[in-house]
mmCIF file of N, CA and C in Angstrom:
data_model
loop_
_atom_site.group_PDB
_atom_site.id
_atom_site.type_symbol
_atom_site.label_atom_id
_atom_site.label_comp_id
_atom_site.label_asym_id
_atom_site.label_seq_id
_atom_site.Cartn_x
_atom_site.Cartn_y
_atom_site.Cartn_z
ATOM 1 N N MET A 231 105.186 131.438 83.393
ATOM 2 C CA MET A 231 104.894 131.921 82.209
ATOM 3 C C MET A 231 104.241 130.649 81.503
ATOM 4 N N GLU A 232 102.965 130.838 81.027
ATOM 5 C CA GLU A 232 102.290 129.873 80.387
ATOM 6 C C GLU A 232 102.619 129.808 78.694
ATOM 7 N N GLN A 233 102.912 128.878 78.292
ATOM 8 C CA GLN A 233 103.241 128.740 76.547
ATOM 9 C C GLN A 233 102.053 129.335 75.903
ATOM 10 N N LYS A 234 102.354 130.115 74.707
ATOM 11 C CA LYS A 234 101.227 130.544 73.980
ATOM 12 C C LYS A 234 101.321 129.575 72.640
ATOM 13 N N LYS A 235 100.305 128.815 72.356
ATOM 14 C CA LYS A 235 100.103 127.732 71.379
ATOM 15 C C LYS A 235 99.669 128.246 70.309
ATOM 16 N N CYS A 236 100.115 127.731 69.194
ATOM 17 C CA CYS A 236 99.270 127.793 67.845
ATOM 18 C C CYS A 236 99.224 126.542 67.180
ATOM 19 N N SER A 237 98.285 126.406 66.553
ATOM 20 C CA SER A 237 97.894 125.209 65.864
ATOM 21 C C SER A 237 97.612 125.528 64.401
ATOM 22 N N ILE A 238 98.452 124.753 63.208
ATOM 23 C CA ILE A 238 98.415 124.901 62.000
ATOM 24 C C ILE A 238 97.933 123.664 61.357
ATOM 25 N N LEU A 239 96.452 123.845 61.155
ATOM 26 C CA LEU A 239 95.736 122.683 60.125
ATOM 27 C C LEU A 239 95.690 123.096 58.882
ATOM 28 N N THR A 240 95.925 121.896 58.333
ATOM 29 C CA THR A 240 95.987 122.008 56.314
ATOM 30 C C THR A 240 94.863 121.400 56.051
ATOM 31 N N ARG A 241 94.314 121.865 55.012
ATOM 32 C CA ARG A 241 92.983 121.535 54.297
ATOM 33 C C ARG A 241 93.165 121.414 52.828
ATOM 34 N N GLY A 242 92.250 120.603 52.119
ATOM 35 C CA GLY A 242 92.528 120.666 50.735
ATOM 36 C C GLY A 242 93.672 119.712 50.392
ATOM 37 N N GLY A 243 93.472 119.389 48.979
ATOM 38 C CA GLY A 243 94.022 118.310 48.289
ATOM 39 C C GLY A 243 95.418 119.100 47.546
ATOM 40 N N ASN A 244 95.810 120.257 47.731
ATOM 41 C CA ASN A 244 96.517 120.954 46.870
ATOM 42 C C ASN A 244 98.185 120.441 47.530
ATOM 43 N N ARG A 245 98.491 119.310 47.450
ATOM 44 C CA ARG A 245 99.820 118.743 48.068
ATOM 45 C C ARG A 245 100.924 119.426 47.169
ATOM 46 N N LEU A 246 100.973 119.812 46.233
ATOM 47 C CA LEU A 246 102.178 120.117 45.367
ATOM 48 C C LEU A 246 102.111 121.714 45.581
ATOM 49 N N CYS A 247 101.350 122.401 45.878
ATOM 50 C CA CYS A 247 101.717 123.952 46.351
ATOM 51 C C CYS A 247 102.780 124.085 47.228
ATOM 52 N N PHE A 248 103.060 123.118 48.242
ATOM 53 C CA PHE A 248 104.174 123.412 49.171
ATOM 54 C C PHE A 248 105.347 122.392 48.770
ATOM 55 N N ASP A 249 105.211 121.614 47.635
ATOM 56 C CA ASP A 249 106.279 120.675 47.627
ATOM 57 C C ASP A 249 106.976 120.948 45.852
ATOM 58 N N CYS A 250 106.837 122.242 45.650
ATOM 59 C CA CYS A 250 107.151 122.377 43.870
ATOM 60 C C CYS A 250 108.573 122.861 44.047
ATOM 61 N N ASN A 251 109.296 122.887 45.338
ATOM 62 C CA ASN A 251 110.869 123.397 45.122
ATOM 63 C C ASN A 251 111.085 124.686 44.684
ATOM 64 N N GLY A 252 110.050 125.527 44.953
ATOM 65 C CA GLY A 252 110.238 127.002 44.348
ATOM 66 C C GLY A 252 109.876 126.975 43.032
ATOM 67 N N GLN A 253 109.333 126.065 42.152
ATOM 68 C CA GLN A 253 109.297 126.018 40.669
ATOM 69 C C GLN A 253 108.077 126.687 40.507
ATOM 70 N N LYS A 254 107.056 127.247 41.143
ATOM 71 C CA LYS A 254 105.744 127.729 40.565
ATOM 72 C C LYS A 254 105.731 129.115 41.476
ATOM 73 N N LYS A 255 105.264 130.325 40.881
ATOM 74 C CA LYS A 255 105.343 131.648 41.478
ATOM 75 C C LYS A 255 104.352 131.587 42.876
ATOM 76 N N MET A 256 103.203 131.003 42.465
ATOM 77 C CA MET A 256 102.094 130.820 43.416
ATOM 78 C C MET A 256 102.803 130.097 44.485
ATOM 79 N N CYS A 257 103.474 128.939 44.374
ATOM 80 C CA CYS A 257 103.982 127.991 45.667
ATOM 81 C C CYS A 257 105.163 128.956 46.427
ATOM 82 N N ILE A 258 105.726 129.710 45.761
ATOM 83 C CA ILE A 258 106.755 130.757 46.351
ATOM 84 C C ILE A 258 106.078 131.599 47.316
ATOM 85 N N LEU A 259 104.915 132.235 46.643
ATOM 86 C CA LEU A 259 104.297 133.370 47.478
ATOM 87 C C LEU A 259 103.664 132.600 48.858
ATOM 88 N N ALA A 260 102.833 131.621 48.617
ATOM 89 C CA ALA A 260 102.246 131.108 49.624
ATOM 90 C C ALA A 260 103.571 130.489 50.862
ATOM 91 N N GLN A 261 104.584 129.937 50.560
ATOM 92 C CA GLN A 261 105.613 129.496 51.301
ATOM 93 C C GLN A 261 106.080 130.815 51.981
ATOM 94 N N ARG A 262 106.375 131.996 51.541
ATOM 95 C CA ARG A 262 106.870 133.258 52.096
ATOM 96 C C ARG A 262 105.665 133.925 53.017
ATOM 97 N N GLU A 263 104.451 133.684 52.698
ATOM 98 C CA GLU A 263 103.421 134.252 53.243
ATOM 99 C C GLU A 263 103.360 133.416 54.729
ATOM 100 N N LEU A 264 103.300 132.100 54.484
ATOM 101 C CA LEU A 264 103.258 131.204 55.841
ATOM 102 C C LEU A 264 104.628 131.651 56.695
ATOM 103 N N GLN A 265 105.929 131.885 56.050
ATOM 104 C CA GLN A 265 107.151 132.006 57.106
ATOM 105 C C GLN A 265 106.994 133.296 57.519
ATOM 106 N N HIS A 266 106.373 134.332 56.847
ATOM 107 C CA HIS A 266 106.158 135.730 57.616
ATOM 108 C C HIS A 266 105.133 135.641 58.599
ATOM 109 N N GLU A 267 104.102 135.070 58.486
ATOM 110 C CA GLU A 267 103.130 134.892 59.606
ATOM 111 C C GLU A 267 103.855 134.138 60.914
ATOM 112 N N LEU A 268 104.533 133.144 60.536
ATOM 113 C CA LEU A 268 105.012 132.469 61.566
ATOM 114 C C LEU A 268 106.140 133.255 62.439
ATOM 115 N N ILE A 269 106.864 134.036 61.665
ATOM 116 C CA ILE A 269 107.703 135.118 62.173
ATOM 117 C C ILE A 269 107.141 135.816 63.102
ATOM 118 N N ARG A 270 106.023 136.532 62.563
ATOM 119 C CA ARG A 270 105.401 137.727 63.136
ATOM 120 C C ARG A 270 104.584 136.938 64.450
ATOM 121 N N LEU A 271 104.219 135.887 64.483
ATOM 122 C CA LEU A 271 103.792 135.115 65.794
ATOM 123 C C LEU A 271 104.774 134.701 66.651
ATOM 124 N N ILE A 272 105.984 134.340 66.323
ATOM 125 C CA ILE A 272 107.141 134.177 67.344
ATOM 126 C C ILE A 272 107.535 135.442 68.092
ATOM 127 N N GLU A 273 107.585 136.399 67.223
ATOM 128 C CA GLU A 273 108.151 137.833 67.747
ATOM 129 C C GLU A 273 107.212 138.526 68.519
ATOM 130 N N GLU A 274 105.705 138.109 68.460
ATOM 131 C CA GLU A 274 104.774 138.711 69.274
ATOM 132 C C GLU A 274 104.459 137.591 70.592
ATOM 133 N N GLY A 275 105.374 136.486 70.485
ATOM 134 C CA GLY A 275 105.503 135.812 71.863
ATOM 135 C C GLY A 275 105.035 134.228 71.743
ATOM 136 N N MET A 276 104.532 134.071 70.421
ATOM 137 C CA MET A 276 104.087 132.556 70.457
ATOM 138 C C MET A 276 105.191 131.688 70.579
ATOM 139 N N THR A 277 105.267 130.610 71.295
ATOM 140 C CA THR A 277 106.180 129.882 71.590
ATOM 141 C C THR A 277 106.058 128.136 71.316
ATOM 142 N N TYR A 278 104.758 127.871 70.965
ATOM 143 C CA TYR A 278 104.633 126.615 70.615
ATOM 144 C C TYR A 278 103.698 126.193 69.685
ATOM 145 N N PHE A 279 104.166 125.430 68.735
ATOM 146 C CA PHE A 279 103.379 125.310 67.410
ATOM 147 C C PHE A 279 102.985 123.747 67.316
ATOM 148 N N ILE A 280 101.712 123.069 66.734
ATOM 149 C CA ILE A 280 101.248 122.284 66.781
ATOM 150 C C ILE A 280 100.941 121.843 65.279
ATOM 151 N N CYS A 281 101.393 121.038 64.638
ATOM 152 C CA CYS A 281 101.519 120.265 63.520
ATOM 153 C C CYS A 281 100.409 119.266 63.072
ATOM 154 N N ASP A 282 99.902 119.206 61.791
ATOM 155 C CA ASP A 282 98.849 118.029 61.813
ATOM 156 C C ASP A 282 99.753 117.152 60.809
ATOM 157 N N MET A 283 100.756 117.250 60.224
ATOM 158 C CA MET A 283 101.922 116.122 59.673
ATOM 159 C C MET A 283 101.035 115.781 58.361
ATOM 160 N N LYS A 284 99.990 116.474 57.968
ATOM 161 C CA LYS A 284 99.563 115.894 56.522
ATOM 162 C C LYS A 284 100.728 115.899 55.429
ATOM 163 N N CYS A 285 100.521 114.876 54.546
ATOM 164 C CA CYS A 285 101.433 115.002 53.272
ATOM 165 C C CYS A 285 101.371 116.056 52.513
ATOM 166 N N GLY A 286 102.578 117.009 52.163
ATOM 167 C CA GLY A 286 102.501 118.305 51.409
ATOM 168 C C GLY A 286 102.648 119.479 52.572
ATOM 169 N N LYS A 287 101.594 120.180 52.578
ATOM 170 C CA LYS A 287 101.532 121.479 53.551
ATOM 171 C C LYS A 287 101.871 121.177 55.110
ATOM 172 N N GLY A 288 101.357 120.134 55.478
ATOM 173 C CA GLY A 288 101.515 119.823 56.766
ATOM 174 C C GLY A 288 103.125 119.591 56.867
ATOM 175 N N LEU A 289 103.637 118.773 56.034
ATOM 176 C CA LEU A 289 105.136 118.558 56.579
ATOM 177 C C LEU A 289 106.029 119.672 56.116
ATOM 178 N N TYR A 290 105.427 120.699 55.217
ATOM 179 C CA TYR A 290 106.170 121.670 54.804
ATOM 180 C C TYR A 290 106.243 122.450 56.023
ATOM 181 N N THR A 291 105.193 122.698 56.726
ATOM 182 C CA THR A 291 104.962 123.632 57.725
ATOM 183 C C THR A 291 106.045 123.080 58.909
ATOM 184 N N ALA A 292 105.817 121.952 59.119
ATOM 185 C CA ALA A 292 106.555 121.471 60.448
ATOM 186 C C ALA A 292 107.988 121.716 60.140
ATOM 187 N N GLU A 293 108.606 121.339 58.834
ATOM 188 C CA GLU A 293 109.860 121.510 58.340
ATOM 189 C C GLU A 293 110.275 123.059 58.630
ATOM 190 N N LEU A 294 109.663 124.039 58.164
ATOM 191 C CA LEU A 294 109.725 125.330 58.251
ATOM 192 C C LEU A 294 109.608 125.923 59.714
ATOM 193 N N LEU A 295 108.922 125.061 60.819
ATOM 194 C CA LEU A 295 109.340 125.591 62.145
ATOM 195 C C LEU A 295 110.482 125.071 62.540
ATOM 196 N N LEU A 296 110.903 123.790 62.338
ATOM 197 C CA LEU A 296 112.193 122.988 62.763
ATOM 198 C C LEU A 296 113.520 124.063 62.373
ATOM 199 N N HIS A 297 113.283 124.800 61.026
ATOM 200 C CA HIS A 297 114.081 125.540 60.523
ATOM 201 C C HIS A 297 114.210 127.005 61.313
ATOM 202 N N LEU A 298 112.908 127.298 61.328
ATOM 203 C CA LEU A 298 113.074 128.742 62.060
ATOM 204 C C LEU A 298 113.557 128.685 63.742
ATOM 205 N N ARG A 299 113.217 127.527 64.456
ATOM 206 C CA ARG A 299 113.831 127.040 65.761
ATOM 207 C C ARG A 299 115.483 127.464 65.629
ATOM 208 N N GLU A 300 116.280 127.157 64.295
ATOM 209 C CA GLU A 300 117.423 127.560 64.810
ATOM 210 C C GLU A 300 117.860 129.056 65.101
ATOM 211 N N LYS A 301 116.901 129.932 64.700
ATOM 212 C CA LYS A 301 116.909 131.488 64.772
ATOM 213 C C LYS A 301 116.115 131.680 66.092
ATOM 214 N N TYR A 302 115.063 130.994 66.456
ATOM 215 C CA TYR A 302 114.307 131.313 67.452
ATOM 216 C C TYR A 302 114.294 129.666 68.479
ATOM 217 N N PRO A 303 115.289 129.498 69.193
ATOM 218 C CA PRO A 303 115.424 128.658 69.916
ATOM 219 C C PRO A 303 114.414 128.349 71.195
ATOM 220 N N GLN A 304 113.591 129.330 71.152
ATOM 221 C CA GLN A 304 112.561 129.220 72.312
ATOM 222 C C GLN A 304 111.339 128.359 71.854
ATOM 223 N N ILE A 305 111.329 128.102 70.563
ATOM 224 C CA ILE A 305 110.021 127.553 70.024
ATOM 225 C C ILE A 305 109.900 126.073 70.254
ATOM 226 N N GLU A 306 109.077 125.812 70.334
ATOM 227 C CA GLU A 306 108.641 124.203 70.329
ATOM 228 C C GLU A 306 107.895 123.597 69.153
ATOM 229 N N VAL A 307 108.174 122.282 69.030
ATOM 230 C CA VAL A 307 106.985 121.759 67.532
ATOM 231 C C VAL A 307 106.451 120.758 68.148
ATOM 232 N N GLU A 308 105.119 120.681 68.182
ATOM 233 C CA GLU A 308 104.572 119.232 68.162
ATOM 234 C C GLU A 308 103.863 118.657 67.054
ATOM 235 N N CYS A 309 104.291 117.467 66.857
ATOM 236 C CA CYS A 309 103.611 116.632 65.972
ATOM 237 C C CYS A 309 102.350 115.840 66.378
ATOM 238 N N VAL A 310 101.076 116.066 65.498
ATOM 239 C CA VAL A 310 100.124 115.569 66.134
ATOM 240 C C VAL A 310 99.703 114.240 64.821
ATOM 241 N N ILE A 311 99.641 113.054 65.745
ATOM 242 C CA ILE A 311 99.571 111.897 64.405
ATOM 243 C C ILE A 311 98.122 111.239 64.958
ATOM 244 N N PRO A 312 97.243 111.265 63.694
ATOM 245 C CA PRO A 312 96.010 110.803 64.027
ATOM 246 C C PRO A 312 95.908 109.173 64.369
ATOM 247 N N PHE A 313 96.970 108.673 63.689
ATOM 248 C CA PHE A 313 96.852 106.970 64.078
ATOM 249 C C PHE A 313 98.191 106.427 63.763
ATOM 250 N N GLU A 314 98.777 105.267 64.290
ATOM 251 C CA GLU A 314 100.087 104.726 64.195
ATOM 252 C C GLU A 314 100.540 104.561 62.875
ATOM 253 N N GLU A 315 99.635 103.896 62.195
ATOM 254 C CA GLU A 315 100.344 104.042 60.558
ATOM 255 C C GLU A 315 99.966 105.026 59.408
ATOM 256 N N TYR A 316 99.968 106.102 60.002
ATOM 257 C CA TYR A 316 99.500 107.170 59.322
ATOM 258 C C TYR A 316 100.184 107.224 58.115
ATOM 259 N N ALA A 317 101.705 107.302 58.048
ATOM 260 C CA ALA A 317 102.270 107.800 56.776
ATOM 261 C C ALA A 317 102.604 106.239 56.168
ATOM 262 N N GLY A 318 102.254 104.816 56.643
ATOM 263 C CA GLY A 318 102.572 103.963 56.005
ATOM 264 C C GLY A 318 102.106 103.561 54.621
ATOM 265 N N ARG A 319 101.473 104.402 53.913
ATOM 266 C CA ARG A 319 101.318 103.827 52.590
ATOM 267 C C ARG A 319 101.672 105.220 51.737
ATOM 268 N N TRP A 320 102.120 106.304 52.385
ATOM 269 C CA TRP A 320 102.734 107.584 51.636
ATOM 270 C C TRP A 320 103.969 106.642 50.638
ATOM 271 N N ALA A 321 104.199 107.554 49.513
ATOM 272 C CA ALA A 321 105.646 107.363 48.918
ATOM 273 C C ALA A 321 106.858 107.527 49.536
ATOM 274 N N GLU A 322 107.690 106.562 49.303
ATOM 275 C CA GLU A 322 108.894 106.636 50.034
ATOM 276 C C GLU A 322 109.491 108.083 50.432
ATOM 277 N N PRO A 323 109.673 108.918 49.531
ATOM 278 C CA PRO A 323 110.076 110.510 49.593
ATOM 279 C C PRO A 323 109.347 111.088 50.903
ATOM 280 N N TYR A 324 108.208 110.816 50.707
ATOM 281 C CA TYR A 324 107.157 111.671 51.655
ATOM 282 C C TYR A 324 107.353 110.986 53.350
ATOM 283 N N ARG A 325 107.384 109.577 53.423
ATOM 284 C CA ARG A 325 107.451 109.131 54.318
ATOM 285 C C ARG A 325 108.609 109.359 54.989
ATOM 286 N N ASP A 326 110.068 109.211 54.396
ATOM 287 C CA ASP A 326 111.359 109.635 55.040
ATOM 288 C C ASP A 326 110.915 111.182 55.435
ATOM 289 N N ARG A 327 110.476 111.917 55.020
ATOM 290 C CA ARG A 327 110.448 113.418 55.572
ATOM 291 C C ARG A 327 109.835 113.168 56.606
ATOM 292 N N TYR A 328 108.617 112.535 56.778
ATOM 293 C CA TYR A 328 107.645 112.501 57.856
ATOM 294 C C TYR A 328 108.380 111.844 59.196
ATOM 295 N N PHE A 329 109.104 110.811 59.033
ATOM 296 C CA PHE A 329 109.889 110.234 60.194
ATOM 297 C C PHE A 329 111.211 111.019 60.565
ATOM 298 N N ASP A 330 111.581 111.721 59.453
ATOM 299 C CA ASP A 330 112.834 112.793 59.959
ATOM 300 C C ASP A 330 112.291 113.811 60.564
ATOM 301 N N ILE A 331 111.146 114.701 60.462
ATOM 302 C CA ILE A 331 110.397 115.705 61.199
ATOM 303 C C ILE A 331 110.253 115.119 62.540
ATOM 304 N N VAL A 332 109.508 113.844 62.702
ATOM 305 C CA VAL A 332 108.701 113.575 63.766
ATOM 306 C C VAL A 332 110.223 113.483 64.715
ATOM 307 N N ALA A 333 111.085 112.801 64.259
ATOM 308 C CA ALA A 333 112.226 112.449 65.112
ATOM 309 C C ALA A 333 112.962 113.850 65.873
ATOM 310 N N HIS A 334 112.614 114.914 64.944
ATOM 311 C CA HIS A 334 113.257 116.383 65.464
ATOM 312 C C HIS A 334 112.196 117.250 66.088
ATOM 313 N N CYS A 335 110.983 116.843 66.259
ATOM 314 C CA CYS A 335 110.025 117.655 67.051
ATOM 315 C C CYS A 335 110.468 117.370 68.631
ATOM 316 N N ASP A 336 109.722 118.316 69.184
ATOM 317 C CA ASP A 336 109.947 118.536 70.540
ATOM 318 C C ASP A 336 108.634 117.370 71.334
ATOM 319 N N LYS A 337 107.661 117.253 70.584
ATOM 320 C CA LYS A 337 106.893 116.134 71.137
ATOM 321 C C LYS A 337 105.995 115.575 70.148
ATOM 322 N N GLU A 338 105.801 114.382 70.189
ATOM 323 C CA GLU A 338 105.003 113.509 69.366
ATOM 324 C C GLU A 338 103.973 113.023 70.040
ATOM 325 N N THR A 339 102.479 113.479 69.456
ATOM 326 C CA THR A 339 101.373 113.029 70.139
ATOM 327 C C THR A 339 100.545 111.896 69.099
ATOM 328 N N LEU A 340 100.599 110.867 69.854
ATOM 329 C CA LEU A 340 99.624 109.771 68.801
ATOM 330 C C LEU A 340 98.392 109.839 69.314
ATOM 331 N N LEU A 341 97.427 109.805 68.651
ATOM 332 C CA LEU A 341 96.000 110.081 69.453
ATOM 333 C C LEU A 341 95.335 108.741 69.478
ATOM 334 N N GLN A 342 95.684 107.664 68.437
ATOM 335 C CA GLN A 342 95.155 106.323 68.477
ATOM 336 C C GLN A 342 96.047 105.449 67.815
ATOM 337 N N THR A 343 96.030 104.053 68.260
ATOM 338 C CA THR A 343 96.745 103.159 67.607
ATOM 339 C C THR A 343 96.233 102.682 66.101
ATOM 340 N N ARG A 344 95.067 102.676 65.774
ATOM 341 C CA ARG A 344 94.473 102.272 64.779
ATOM 342 C C ARG A 344 93.703 103.480 63.906
ATOM 343 N N TYR A 345 93.423 103.061 62.672
ATOM 344 C CA TYR A 345 92.745 104.086 61.879
ATOM 345 C C TYR A 345 91.031 103.935 62.410
ATOM 346 N N THR A 346 90.569 104.880 62.606
ATOM 347 C CA THR A 346 88.927 104.856 62.268
ATOM 348 C C THR A 346 88.367 106.092 61.452
ATOM 349 N N PRO A 347 87.396 105.881 61.089
ATOM 350 C CA PRO A 347 86.672 106.911 60.402
ATOM 351 C C PRO A 347 86.648 108.329 60.920
ATOM 352 N N ASP A 348 86.591 108.458 62.135
ATOM 353 C CA ASP A 348 86.508 109.702 62.517
ATOM 354 C C ASP A 348 88.181 110.283 63.309
ATOM 355 N N CYS A 349 89.091 109.595 62.768
ATOM 356 C CA CYS A 349 90.260 109.873 63.120
ATOM 357 C C CYS A 349 90.897 111.272 63.096
ATOM 358 N N MET A 350 90.759 111.515 61.878
ATOM 359 C CA MET A 350 91.093 113.097 61.209
ATOM 360 C C MET A 350 90.223 114.127 62.021
ATOM 361 N N LEU A 351 89.233 114.022 62.204
ATOM 362 C CA LEU A 351 88.071 114.822 63.128
ATOM 363 C C LEU A 351 88.970 114.752 64.589
ATOM 364 N N LYS A 352 89.184 113.716 65.165
ATOM 365 C CA LYS A 352 89.732 113.763 66.384
ATOM 366 C C LYS A 352 90.842 114.554 66.545
ATOM 367 N N GLN A 353 91.947 114.571 65.259
ATOM 368 C CA GLN A 353 93.150 115.463 65.397
ATOM 369 C C GLN A 353 92.778 116.642 65.205
ATOM 370 N N ARG A 354 91.941 117.260 64.408
ATOM 371 C CA ARG A 354 91.507 118.670 64.288
ATOM 372 C C ARG A 354 90.757 119.108 65.820
ATOM 373 N N GLN A 355 90.102 118.217 66.321
ATOM 374 C CA GLN A 355 89.628 118.863 67.666
ATOM 375 C C GLN A 355 90.522 118.963 68.526
ATOM 376 N N TYR A 356 91.252 118.175 68.758
ATOM 377 C CA TYR A 356 92.610 118.181 69.762
ATOM 378 C C TYR A 356 93.515 119.323 69.554
ATOM 379 N N MET A 357 93.881 119.495 68.206
ATOM 380 C CA MET A 357 94.571 120.515 67.726
ATOM 381 C C MET A 357 93.840 122.129 68.090
ATOM 382 N N VAL A 358 92.622 122.343 67.611
ATOM 383 C CA VAL A 358 92.022 123.316 68.109
ATOM 384 C C VAL A 358 91.877 123.428 69.534
ATOM 385 N N GLU A 359 91.604 122.604 70.149
ATOM 386 C CA GLU A 359 91.160 122.782 71.697
ATOM 387 C C GLU A 359 92.781 123.109 72.548
ATOM 388 N N ALA A 360 93.708 122.867 72.178
ATOM 389 C CA ALA A 360 95.001 122.815 72.731
ATOM 390 C C ALA A 360 95.702 124.463 72.527
ATOM 391 N N ALA A 361 95.004 125.013 71.492
ATOM 392 C CA ALA A 361 95.490 126.144 70.742
ATOM 393 C C ALA A 361 94.775 127.416 71.447
ATOM 394 N N ASP A 362 95.718 128.512 71.398
ATOM 395 C CA ASP A 362 95.143 129.815 71.593
ATOM 396 C C ASP A 362 94.994 130.583 70.257
ATOM 397 N N CYS A 363 95.986 129.909 69.076
ATOM 398 C CA CYS A 363 95.453 130.535 67.890
ATOM 399 C C CYS A 363 95.628 129.251 66.863
ATOM 400 N N VAL A 364 94.719 129.411 65.742
ATOM 401 C CA VAL A 364 94.566 128.551 65.071
ATOM 402 C C VAL A 364 95.062 128.932 63.643
ATOM 403 N N ILE A 365 95.828 128.589 63.089
ATOM 404 C CA ILE A 365 96.142 129.015 61.297
ATOM 405 C C ILE A 365 95.528 128.031 60.530
ATOM 406 N N VAL A 366 94.816 128.158 59.350
ATOM 407 C CA VAL A 366 94.604 127.250 58.538
ATOM 408 C C VAL A 366 94.850 127.313 57.293
ATOM 409 N N LEU A 367 95.502 126.748 56.585
ATOM 410 C CA LEU A 367 96.219 126.707 55.340
ATOM 411 C C LEU A 367 95.148 125.732 54.123
ATOM 412 N N TRP A 368 94.167 126.533 53.845
ATOM 413 C CA TRP A 368 93.362 126.177 52.985
ATOM 414 C C TRP A 368 93.497 126.097 51.399
ATOM 415 N N THR A 369 94.167 127.183 50.934
ATOM 416 C CA THR A 369 94.429 127.018 49.545
ATOM 417 C C THR A 369 95.739 127.919 49.307
ATOM 418 N N PRO A 370 96.544 127.406 48.096
ATOM 419 C CA PRO A 370 97.715 127.984 48.132
ATOM 420 C C PRO A 370 98.018 129.564 48.421
ATOM 421 N N ASN A 371 97.309 130.150 48.195
ATOM 422 C CA ASN A 371 97.694 131.751 48.646
ATOM 423 C C ASN A 371 96.595 132.139 49.580
ATOM 424 N N HIS A 372 96.040 131.411 50.526
ATOM 425 C CA HIS A 372 95.283 132.081 51.697
ATOM 426 C C HIS A 372 95.498 131.332 53.021
ATOM 427 N N THR A 373 95.634 132.204 53.996
ATOM 428 C CA THR A 373 96.115 131.943 55.328
ATOM 429 C C THR A 373 95.029 132.302 56.283
ATOM 430 N N LEU A 374 94.281 131.914 56.927
ATOM 431 C CA LEU A 374 93.516 132.599 57.571
ATOM 432 C C LEU A 374 93.569 132.211 59.059
ATOM 433 N N ARG A 375 93.438 133.141 59.926
ATOM 434 C CA ARG A 375 93.727 133.224 61.425
ATOM 435 C C ARG A 375 92.490 133.163 62.198
ATOM 436 N N LYS A 376 92.444 132.467 63.411
ATOM 437 C CA LYS A 376 91.271 132.886 64.533
ATOM 438 C C LYS A 376 92.057 133.519 65.423
#
């Protein structure tokens, strides 16, 4: 049986929404909504999740999926990295989280070795084409599905 795949794309600059450690009501609601949607998809048979690894929402989503894998061992998590030094300029705590997540994912997909102006577009294209379902995290309290 072929795996059902879901890509989770993150957009917008609201990094803090998913890095607030539960301090803001909107943050908690967004995190709960995402977790509820992922659990619903898993229980409906989604087994493979593809994450964009963007600082903030992308890292949080991958961490959440790795945590959910404890309860749902059938799921697999793929990290899609647009270029080799992607997290190289991030603050150390984010870089540490990034490398920890990559180390625990089932698959790491590096799209190219160097940055190019279109590398993020290539990342999104890869993720959309690989998926049966796409979730876009656009704003702190809206999850859109295709």
